[in-house]
């Protein structure tokens, strides 16, 4: 069983920055990808950024050039550096781990960007 704990959310003004962290417990065996997703009020959850075991990354078009996903050396931590934040980035940000074909989710951390 994998448990995920996100941190780093908060209130920030437009143009500001935040860094989210996600700590994953348990063995890293079979862990193929980690990522960040977000859900804005009244909207469906969407992918923000993912990183695979080999290091390849993918970003939603809306955050390219502003957000950077990275991971710890031990493959049990994933980060999301968010710069030039916009009000439309507001939402609950969730960490997800893909391990042995199963998805594990954290409880989320709230990011609020004021205009």
XYZ file of N, CA and C in Angstrom:
345
model
N 0.839 -1.183 0.000
C 0.000 0.000 0.000
C 0.885 1.249 0.000
N 0.541 2.180 -0.862
C 1.294 3.424 -0.980
C 0.473 4.548 -0.367
N 1.102 5.315 0.481
C 0.449 6.505 1.037
C 1.183 7.745 0.572
N 0.420 8.749 0.200
C 0.983 9.974 -0.332
C 0.553 11.156 0.530
N 1.493 12.033 0.797
C 1.202 13.228 1.577
C 1.720 14.438 0.824
N 0.802 15.315 0.443
C 1.170 16.538 -0.264
C 1.333 17.689 0.719
N 2.158 18.646 0.336
C 2.333 19.848 1.131
C 2.768 20.985 0.221
N 2.667 22.203 0.732
C 3.160 23.349 -0.007
C 2.104 24.251 -0.599
N 0.851 23.859 -0.495
C -0.203 24.703 -1.033
C -0.400 25.950 -0.188
N -1.208 26.871 -0.679
C -1.483 28.087 0.062
C -2.077 29.157 -0.810
N -2.098 30.354 -0.275
C -2.638 31.515 -0.976
C -1.487 32.354 -1.504
N -1.559 32.711 -2.766
C -0.498 33.505 -3.385
C -1.130 34.472 -4.368
N -0.494 35.597 -4.582
C -0.979 36.554 -5.566
C -0.571 36.125 -6.968
N -1.331 36.573 -7.921
C -0.998 36.296 -9.313
C 0.425 36.772 -9.612
N 1.164 35.935 -10.331
C 2.550 36.220 -10.634
C 3.525 35.611 -9.639
N 3.003 35.120 -8.531
C 3.849 34.535 -7.511
C 4.208 33.090 -7.786
N 4.882 32.481 -6.809
C 5.362 31.111 -6.961
C 5.012 30.278 -5.733
N 4.872 28.993 -5.968
C 4.713 28.010 -4.901
C 5.446 26.744 -5.308
N 5.862 25.989 -4.311
C 6.490 24.693 -4.565
C 5.740 23.629 -3.789
N 5.175 22.699 -4.519
C 4.457 21.590 -3.903
C 5.390 20.396 -3.744
N 5.176 19.660 -2.673
C 5.933 18.442 -2.434
C 4.982 17.288 -2.176
N 5.407 16.110 -2.568
C 4.629 14.907 -2.320
C 5.581 13.809 -1.863
N 5.322 13.289 -0.684
C 6.131 12.207 -0.147
C 5.345 10.909 -0.237
N 5.956 9.909 -0.840
C 5.305 8.612 -1.011
C 5.952 7.576 -0.119
N 5.121 6.820 0.586
C 5.646 5.786 1.468
C 5.742 4.457 0.725
N 6.386 3.495 1.359
C 6.413 2.146 0.816
C 7.534 1.906 -0.163
N 7.580 0.675 -0.635
C 8.611 0.280 -1.579
C 8.447 1.015 -2.905
N 9.565 1.273 -3.570
C 9.517 1.930 -4.874
C 9.485 0.908 -6.003
N 9.507 -0.356 -5.657
C 9.470 -1.405 -6.665
C 8.193 -1.286 -7.482
N 8.324 -1.299 -8.805
C 7.164 -1.220 -9.666
C 6.588 0.161 -9.824
N 7.252 1.145 -9.267
C 6.758 2.530 -9.356
C 7.213 3.099 -10.693
N 6.294 3.333 -11.597
C 6.639 3.740 -12.946
C 6.506 5.225 -13.214
N 5.610 5.876 -12.500
C 5.382 7.285 -12.772
C 4.820 7.967 -11.533
N 5.085 9.252 -11.443
C 4.492 10.100 -10.428
C 4.007 11.355 -11.124
N 2.996 11.973 -10.557
C 2.477 13.150 -11.229
C 1.620 14.020 -10.339
N 1.305 15.158 -10.906
C 0.430 16.123 -10.240
C -0.814 16.357 -11.093
N -1.943 16.406 -10.415
C -3.218 16.670 -11.045
C -3.901 17.774 -10.245
N -4.861 18.438 -10.853
C -5.580 19.462 -10.112
C -7.057 19.437 -10.477
N -7.823 19.940 -9.528
C -9.261 20.033 -9.742
C -9.731 21.407 -9.277
N -10.194 22.179 -10.244
C -10.731 23.500 -9.944
C -12.197 23.359 -9.536
N -12.714 24.330 -8.810
C -14.118 24.248 -8.384
C -15.058 24.082 -9.571
N -15.908 23.071 -9.494
C -16.881 22.837 -10.541
C -16.337 22.192 -11.794
N -15.075 21.780 -11.766
C -14.468 21.189 -12.957
C -13.931 19.802 -12.646
N -13.640 19.066 -13.703
C -13.074 17.740 -13.533
C -11.588 17.813 -13.231
N -11.107 16.770 -12.602
C -9.679 16.692 -12.322
C -8.907 16.575 -13.637
N -7.791 17.271 -13.722
C -6.988 17.259 -14.940
C -5.520 17.067 -14.607
N -4.804 16.519 -15.550
C -3.380 16.318 -15.356
C -2.653 17.651 -15.485
N -1.679 17.847 -14.625
C -0.827 19.035 -14.683
C 0.551 18.672 -15.221
N 1.173 17.683 -14.600
C 2.508 17.272 -15.016
C 2.778 15.865 -14.510
N 3.547 15.123 -15.299
C 3.929 13.776 -14.893
C 5.413 13.563 -15.161
N 5.991 12.651 -14.405
C 7.385 12.274 -14.611
C 7.470 10.764 -14.511
N 8.146 10.166 -15.475
C 8.272 8.718 -15.506
C 9.610 8.300 -14.908
N 9.708 7.008 -14.660
C 10.891 6.497 -13.979
C 12.172 6.852 -14.714
N 12.120 6.843 -16.037
C 13.311 7.169 -16.813
C 13.629 8.652 -16.838
N 12.728 9.467 -16.283
C 12.988 10.899 -16.206
C 12.224 11.741 -17.197
N 11.513 11.114 -18.126
C 10.764 11.908 -19.096
C 9.596 12.597 -18.412
N 9.290 13.789 -18.883
C 8.227 14.585 -18.282
C 7.199 15.007 -19.318
N 6.000 15.262 -18.845
C 4.936 15.795 -19.679
C 4.168 16.848 -18.907
N 3.727 17.864 -19.626
C 3.017 18.967 -19.000
C 1.738 19.286 -19.765
N 0.752 19.747 -19.018
C -0.429 20.300 -19.666
C -0.017 21.567 -20.409
N -0.639 21.828 -21.531
C -0.285 23.011 -22.319
C -0.417 24.287 -21.494
N -1.372 24.309 -20.605
C -1.650 25.523 -19.840
C -0.552 25.883 -18.837
N 0.327 24.924 -18.540
C 1.362 25.205 -17.537
C 2.769 25.133 -18.109
N 2.901 24.784 -19.377
C 4.234 24.681 -19.983
C 4.960 26.010 -19.889
N 6.221 25.939 -19.493
C 7.026 27.137 -19.355
C 6.875 27.821 -18.009
N 5.892 27.388 -17.219
C 5.682 28.010 -15.903
C 5.898 27.016 -14.762
N 5.540 25.769 -14.986
C 5.656 24.741 -13.947
C 6.777 23.771 -14.299
N 7.416 23.246 -13.259
C 8.456 22.248 -13.450
C 8.255 21.111 -12.454
N 8.174 19.897 -12.975
C 8.069 18.722 -12.109
C 9.445 18.099 -11.952
N 9.732 17.630 -10.760
C 11.010 16.964 -10.515
C 10.798 15.916 -9.429
N 11.776 15.094 -9.241
C 11.639 14.035 -8.251
C 12.904 13.938 -7.401
N 12.755 13.335 -6.233
C 13.908 13.078 -5.410
C 14.700 11.904 -5.944
N 15.940 11.779 -5.514
C 16.811 10.720 -6.012
C 16.287 9.329 -5.693
N 15.589 9.210 -4.585
C 15.131 7.889 -4.150
C 13.787 7.506 -4.754
N 13.277 8.358 -5.632
C 12.013 8.061 -6.339
C 10.855 7.886 -5.347
N 10.945 8.575 -4.232
C 9.834 8.560 -3.295
C 9.328 9.957 -2.973
N 9.790 10.931 -3.726
C 9.343 12.306 -3.551
C 9.202 12.947 -4.930
N 8.149 13.709 -5.079
C 7.978 14.441 -6.327
C 7.603 15.878 -5.982
N 8.106 16.803 -6.776
C 7.903 18.220 -6.530
C 7.246 18.870 -7.741
N 6.591 19.977 -7.467
C 6.049 20.787 -8.551
C 6.366 22.242 -8.228
N 7.290 22.798 -8.986
C 7.617 24.214 -8.861
C 6.689 24.990 -9.777
N 5.937 25.899 -9.193
C 4.944 26.658 -9.953
C 5.312 28.140 -9.919
N 5.608 28.676 -11.080
C 5.965 30.082 -11.205
C 4.930 30.810 -12.043
N 4.949 32.126 -11.963
C 4.023 32.952 -12.746
C 2.589 32.458 -12.606
N 2.188 32.247 -11.395
C 0.867 31.681 -11.146
C -0.240 32.628 -11.585
N -1.318 32.015 -12.069
C -2.477 32.753 -12.558
C -3.713 32.351 -11.742
N -4.703 33.200 -11.685
C -5.929 32.829 -10.952
C -6.529 31.508 -11.442
N -6.376 31.219 -12.721
C -6.939 29.968 -13.243
C -6.160 28.734 -12.800
N -5.043 28.939 -12.113
C -4.314 27.797 -11.536
C -4.906 27.370 -10.189
N -5.863 28.116 -9.712
C -6.501 27.799 -8.438
C -7.163 26.437 -8.481
N -6.987 25.682 -7.401
C -7.626 24.378 -7.313
C -6.954 23.513 -6.253
N -7.460 22.324 -6.112
C -6.831 21.338 -5.230
C -5.867 20.517 -6.083
N -4.647 20.445 -5.637
C -3.604 19.734 -6.362
C -3.364 18.381 -5.687
N -3.432 17.353 -6.515
C -3.284 15.978 -6.033
C -2.031 15.341 -6.612
N -1.380 14.573 -5.785
C -0.247 13.769 -6.206
C -0.750 12.366 -6.541
N -0.211 11.788 -7.588
C -0.571 10.431 -7.964
C 0.677 9.613 -8.257
N 0.644 8.389 -7.814
C 1.719 7.433 -8.100
C 1.131 6.256 -8.868
N 1.813 5.870 -9.920
C 1.438 4.679 -10.688
C 2.434 3.581 -10.341
N 1.928 2.500 -9.754
C 2.820 1.455 -9.264
C 2.179 0.110 -9.517
N 2.888 -0.739 -10.229
C 2.373 -2.060 -10.609
C 0.987 -1.945 -11.236
N 0.816 -0.947 -12.075
C -0.428 -0.794 -12.798
C -1.579 -0.214 -11.998
N -1.332 0.135 -10.760
C -2.380 0.723 -9.924
C -2.076 2.188 -9.645
N -3.127 2.977 -9.481
C -2.966 4.389 -9.174
C -3.261 4.656 -7.704
N -2.385 5.413 -7.081
C -2.566 5.821 -5.692
C -2.601 7.346 -5.638
N -3.520 7.868 -4.861
C -3.733 9.311 -4.796
C -3.534 9.843 -3.393
N -3.017 11.067 -3.332
C -2.981 11.771 -2.077
C -4.294 12.465 -1.827
N -4.391 13.129 -0.686
C -5.644 13.807 -0.318
C -5.728 15.213 -0.890
N -4.623 15.710 -1.412
C -4.638 17.005 -2.061
C -4.203 18.156 -1.181
N -3.742 19.202 -1.855
C -3.376 20.439 -1.170
C -3.958 21.604 -1.968
N -4.539 22.558 -1.285
C -5.247 23.650 -1.946
C -4.297 24.771 -2.336
N -4.414 25.174 -3.582
C -3.678 26.326 -4.106
C -4.697 27.386 -4.518
N -4.537 28.556 -3.970
C -5.430 29.667 -4.314
C -4.597 30.829 -4.821
N -4.897 31.264 -6.029
C -4.169 32.375 -6.639
C -5.129 33.558 -6.759
N -4.801 34.624 -6.085
C -5.657 35.808 -6.119
C -5.206 36.765 -7.207
N -6.168 37.462 -7.762
C -5.860 38.398 -8.859
C -5.526 39.788 -8.319
